[in-house]
Short mmCIF file of C-alpha atoms in Angstrom, two decimals:
data_model
loop_
_atom_site.label_atom_id
_atom_site.label_comp_id
_atom_site.label_asym_id
_atom_site.label_seq_id
_atom_site.Cartn_x
_atom_site.Cartn_y
_atom_site.Cartn_z
CA GLY A 1 63.40 -37.14 -57.31
CA GLU A 2 60.86 -38.92 -55.16
CA SER A 3 62.05 -42.18 -53.71
CA VAL A 4 61.35 -44.81 -51.15
CA GLY A 5 64.26 -45.89 -48.99
CA LEU A 6 65.13 -48.25 -46.21
CA HIS A 7 67.26 -47.42 -43.17
CA LEU A 8 69.14 -50.74 -42.87
CA PRO A 9 70.42 -52.87 -45.73
CA THR A 10 70.85 -55.99 -43.56
CA LEU A 11 69.20 -57.32 -40.43
CA SER A 12 70.21 -60.41 -38.49
CA VAL A 13 67.89 -61.82 -35.82
CA GLN A 14 67.68 -64.91 -33.68
CA GLU A 15 64.96 -67.42 -34.43
CA GLY A 16 61.92 -66.66 -32.33
CA ASP A 17 62.72 -62.98 -31.91
CA ASN A 18 60.65 -60.22 -33.43
CA SER A 19 61.98 -58.39 -36.50
CA ILE A 20 61.38 -54.78 -37.44
CA ILE A 21 62.19 -53.53 -40.94
CA ASN A 22 61.92 -49.81 -41.61
CA CYS A 23 61.20 -47.74 -44.68
CA ALA A 24 61.14 -44.01 -45.34
CA TYR A 25 59.18 -42.52 -48.20
CA SER A 26 59.32 -39.02 -49.58
CA ASN A 27 56.10 -38.57 -51.57
CA SER A 28 53.54 -37.27 -49.12
CA ALA A 29 50.82 -37.79 -51.74
CA SER A 30 51.31 -41.57 -51.79
CA ASP A 31 48.16 -43.33 -50.65
CA TYR A 32 49.03 -47.02 -50.86
CA PHE A 33 52.01 -49.04 -49.68
CA ILE A 34 52.96 -52.69 -50.05
CA TRP A 35 55.55 -54.88 -48.38
CA TYR A 36 57.06 -57.65 -50.49
CA LYS A 37 59.29 -60.60 -49.59
CA GLN A 38 61.73 -61.82 -52.20
CA GLU A 39 63.57 -65.08 -51.84
CA SER A 40 66.59 -65.89 -53.94
CA GLY A 41 65.66 -66.66 -57.54
CA LYS A 42 62.00 -65.79 -57.05
CA GLY A 43 59.74 -62.86 -57.75
CA PRO A 44 58.50 -60.49 -55.03
CA GLN A 45 55.79 -62.08 -52.91
CA PHE A 46 53.05 -59.91 -51.42
CA ILE A 47 53.12 -59.80 -47.62
CA ILE A 48 50.81 -57.01 -46.53
CA ASP A 49 49.56 -53.65 -47.69
CA ILE A 50 48.21 -50.49 -46.11
CA ARG A 51 46.34 -47.46 -47.35
CA SER A 52 47.17 -43.97 -46.19
CA ASN A 53 43.91 -43.64 -44.24
CA MET A 54 45.17 -46.32 -41.85
CA ASP A 55 47.94 -46.30 -39.22
CA LYS A 56 48.24 -50.01 -38.65
CA ARG A 57 47.31 -53.24 -40.30
CA GLN A 58 47.85 -56.75 -39.06
CA GLY A 59 48.22 -60.04 -40.83
CA GLN A 60 49.40 -63.44 -39.80
CA ARG A 61 52.59 -62.78 -37.76
CA VAL A 62 53.11 -59.48 -39.61
CA THR A 63 52.10 -55.93 -38.80
CA VAL A 64 52.61 -52.83 -40.89
CA LEU A 65 52.72 -49.41 -39.25
CA LEU A 66 52.37 -46.17 -41.17
CA ASN A 67 53.40 -42.81 -39.74
CA LYS A 68 52.37 -40.17 -42.24
CA THR A 69 53.72 -37.33 -40.11
CA VAL A 70 57.30 -38.46 -40.60
CA LYS A 71 56.64 -40.47 -43.77
CA HIS A 72 57.78 -43.72 -42.24
CA LEU A 73 56.65 -47.29 -42.79
CA SER A 74 57.66 -50.37 -40.83
CA LEU A 75 57.13 -54.11 -41.08
CA GLN A 76 57.09 -56.12 -37.90
CA ILE A 77 57.47 -59.90 -38.06
CA ALA A 78 56.61 -61.76 -34.88
CA ALA A 79 58.47 -64.91 -33.81
CA THR A 80 60.79 -64.81 -36.80
CA GLN A 81 61.49 -68.17 -38.40
CA PRO A 82 64.29 -69.40 -40.69
CA GLY A 83 61.77 -69.38 -43.55
CA ASP A 84 61.47 -65.63 -43.12
CA SER A 85 65.03 -65.16 -44.37
CA ALA A 86 64.76 -63.11 -47.56
CA VAL A 87 65.03 -59.58 -48.90
CA TYR A 88 62.13 -57.35 -47.91
CA PHE A 89 61.04 -54.41 -50.03
CA CYS A 90 58.59 -51.67 -49.29
CA ALA A 91 56.84 -50.23 -52.32
CA GLU A 92 54.89 -47.03 -52.80
CA ASN A 93 52.31 -46.50 -55.49
CA GLN A 94 52.49 -43.62 -57.89
CA GLU A 95 50.20 -42.51 -60.68
CA GLY A 96 49.32 -45.05 -63.30
CA GLY A 97 49.92 -48.16 -61.25
CA LYS A 98 53.63 -47.61 -60.98
CA LEU A 99 55.29 -49.02 -57.86
CA ILE A 100 58.44 -47.40 -56.54
CA PHE A 101 60.50 -49.84 -54.49
CA GLY A 102 62.81 -49.12 -51.61
CA GLN A 103 66.36 -50.45 -51.68
CA GLY A 104 65.51 -53.56 -49.70
CA THR A 105 66.57 -55.10 -46.40
CA GLU A 106 68.11 -58.54 -46.28
CA LEU A 107 66.78 -60.41 -43.26
CA SER A 108 68.88 -63.27 -41.94
CA VAL A 109 67.46 -65.54 -39.24
CA LYS A 110 69.92 -67.43 -37.07
CA PRO A 111 68.73 -70.78 -35.69
CA ASP B 1 44.23 -69.22 -60.44
CA THR B 2 46.04 -66.49 -58.52
CA GLU B 3 49.36 -66.65 -60.29
CA VAL B 4 51.34 -64.74 -62.85
CA THR B 5 53.22 -67.23 -65.02
CA GLN B 6 56.40 -66.28 -66.84
CA THR B 7 58.28 -68.26 -69.47
CA PRO B 8 61.01 -69.12 -69.94
CA LYS B 9 62.51 -69.15 -66.45
CA HIS B 10 66.02 -68.81 -67.83
CA LEU B 11 67.23 -67.44 -71.16
CA VAL B 12 70.70 -67.02 -72.61
CA MET B 13 70.93 -65.04 -75.82
CA GLY B 14 73.55 -63.51 -78.01
CA MET B 15 73.65 -59.83 -78.84
CA THR B 16 72.36 -60.49 -82.37
CA ASN B 17 69.51 -62.77 -81.34
CA LYS B 18 65.79 -62.04 -81.23
CA LYS B 19 63.86 -63.59 -78.36
CA SER B 20 60.61 -63.05 -76.49
CA LEU B 21 59.58 -63.24 -72.86
CA LYS B 22 56.03 -64.29 -72.09
CA CYS B 23 53.72 -63.53 -69.21
CA GLU B 24 50.23 -64.86 -68.55
CA GLN B 25 47.60 -64.30 -65.87
CA HIS B 26 44.03 -65.57 -65.54
CA MET B 27 42.89 -63.44 -62.63
CA GLY B 28 40.93 -61.05 -64.83
CA HIS B 29 43.41 -58.28 -64.14
CA ARG B 30 43.32 -55.42 -66.65
CA ALA B 31 46.73 -53.93 -65.83
CA MET B 32 50.02 -55.66 -66.60
CA TYR B 33 53.57 -54.56 -66.02
CA TRP B 34 57.18 -55.30 -66.93
CA TYR B 35 59.91 -54.64 -64.35
CA LYS B 36 63.66 -55.13 -64.58
CA GLN B 37 65.70 -56.17 -61.56
CA LYS B 38 69.47 -56.18 -61.38
CA ALA B 39 71.25 -58.24 -58.72
CA LYS B 40 70.95 -56.82 -55.20
CA LYS B 41 68.72 -53.99 -56.45
CA PRO B 42 64.98 -53.29 -56.29
CA PRO B 43 62.72 -53.87 -59.29
CA GLU B 44 62.42 -50.93 -61.67
CA LEU B 45 59.37 -50.33 -63.82
CA MET B 46 59.75 -50.58 -67.60
CA PHE B 47 56.21 -50.63 -69.06
CA VAL B 48 52.57 -50.47 -67.97
CA TYR B 49 49.64 -51.79 -69.97
CA SER B 50 46.13 -50.79 -68.99
CA TYR B 51 43.23 -52.45 -70.80
CA GLU B 52 45.66 -53.78 -73.42
CA LYS B 53 47.01 -50.32 -74.19
CA LEU B 54 50.49 -49.09 -73.36
CA SER B 55 50.09 -46.39 -70.74
CA ILE B 56 53.61 -45.94 -69.38
CA ASN B 57 57.01 -46.39 -71.04
CA GLU B 58 59.78 -45.47 -68.63
CA SER B 59 62.11 -44.32 -71.43
CA VAL B 60 63.09 -47.90 -72.17
CA PRO B 61 65.45 -48.43 -75.15
CA SER B 62 63.74 -49.57 -78.33
CA ARG B 63 65.59 -52.90 -78.26
CA PHE B 64 62.86 -53.83 -75.73
CA SER B 65 59.45 -54.00 -77.39
CA PRO B 66 56.36 -54.84 -75.32
CA GLU B 67 53.17 -56.32 -76.69
CA CYS B 68 49.82 -57.08 -75.10
CA PRO B 69 47.87 -59.41 -77.46
CA ASN B 70 44.93 -59.73 -75.07
CA SER B 71 43.97 -59.08 -71.48
CA SER B 72 45.70 -62.25 -70.23
CA LEU B 73 48.99 -62.10 -72.09
CA LEU B 74 51.97 -59.80 -72.08
CA ASN B 75 55.10 -60.25 -74.17
CA LEU B 76 58.46 -58.55 -74.17
CA HIS B 77 60.33 -58.82 -77.47
CA LEU B 78 64.09 -58.55 -77.26
CA HIS B 79 66.46 -57.64 -80.08
CA ALA B 80 70.10 -56.58 -80.22
CA LEU B 81 70.51 -56.57 -76.47
CA GLN B 82 73.68 -55.64 -74.64
CA PRO B 83 75.41 -57.58 -71.86
CA GLU B 84 74.30 -54.89 -69.38
CA ASP B 85 70.70 -55.87 -70.13
CA SER B 86 71.29 -59.12 -68.26
CA ALA B 87 68.87 -59.10 -65.35
CA LEU B 88 65.77 -60.67 -63.86
CA TYR B 89 62.71 -59.55 -65.84
CA LEU B 90 59.55 -59.54 -63.77
CA CYS B 91 55.98 -59.41 -64.97
CA ALA B 92 53.21 -58.23 -62.68
CA SER B 93 49.48 -57.68 -62.89
CA SER B 94 46.83 -55.84 -60.90
CA PRO B 95 43.04 -55.48 -61.18
CA GLN B 96 43.50 -51.96 -62.55
CA THR B 97 46.05 -49.15 -62.40
CA ALA B 98 43.86 -46.83 -60.36
CA PRO B 99 42.85 -46.98 -57.67
CA LEU B 100 45.65 -49.36 -56.82
CA ASN B 101 44.36 -51.89 -54.34
CA TYR B 102 45.09 -55.38 -53.16
CA GLY B 103 46.19 -57.76 -55.85
CA TYR B 104 49.40 -56.40 -57.35
CA THR B 105 50.98 -59.78 -58.11
CA PHE B 106 54.41 -60.61 -59.48
CA GLY B 107 55.56 -63.61 -61.45
CA SER B 108 58.77 -65.49 -60.65
CA GLY B 109 60.64 -63.78 -63.43
CA THR B 110 62.85 -64.69 -66.37
CA ARG B 111 66.57 -64.70 -65.65
CA LEU B 112 68.11 -63.24 -68.81
CA THR B 113 71.80 -63.48 -69.66
CA VAL B 114 73.11 -61.66 -72.73
CA VAL B 115 76.42 -62.98 -74.04
#
């Protein structure tokens, strides 16, 4: 069935470097995507979202890129900090408010 | 108030017990959701309530019974659970189910252990 997936299950970066987390989605009709950060023992925390009529959206230290041609989504984190260590999920909306989550990427930041 | 509050944070229950999970939001959102998350896995949708009415049930076993008493509250009643039901149960809310826009907010979850 339709699913959202991530290319890498783990990512280790040096503090201060930029991080890029990727996500592939399969439902070409999806029109809204969200990136969440989940720290251990906590619920998913909204980071940034993007609608399908956009290619790029920027927030504070984060940028989301959407390539509808290849159905690919990425999250870029600038100047990664130890506090960015967490699991990152992309999520794709489906009918009725349902979010389909990717498998997640665990980001580890080395000091 | 921009939070979704879940209680309790932790719950241990026996397979013959009856317990309830509670979720509350005061953002004026009219859609509320229950998700289940196993360790090292993404959240999976269980139920969707839209304007206090159940709109989606993802074929969840009847031992899980949702209830939406009003637009701010969402409960999940548990009865005769199995050890494999142990998981993090997440509540979420959004302004509406469609169109889905900014504001899909999750609570911190209830860590449930069934013994």
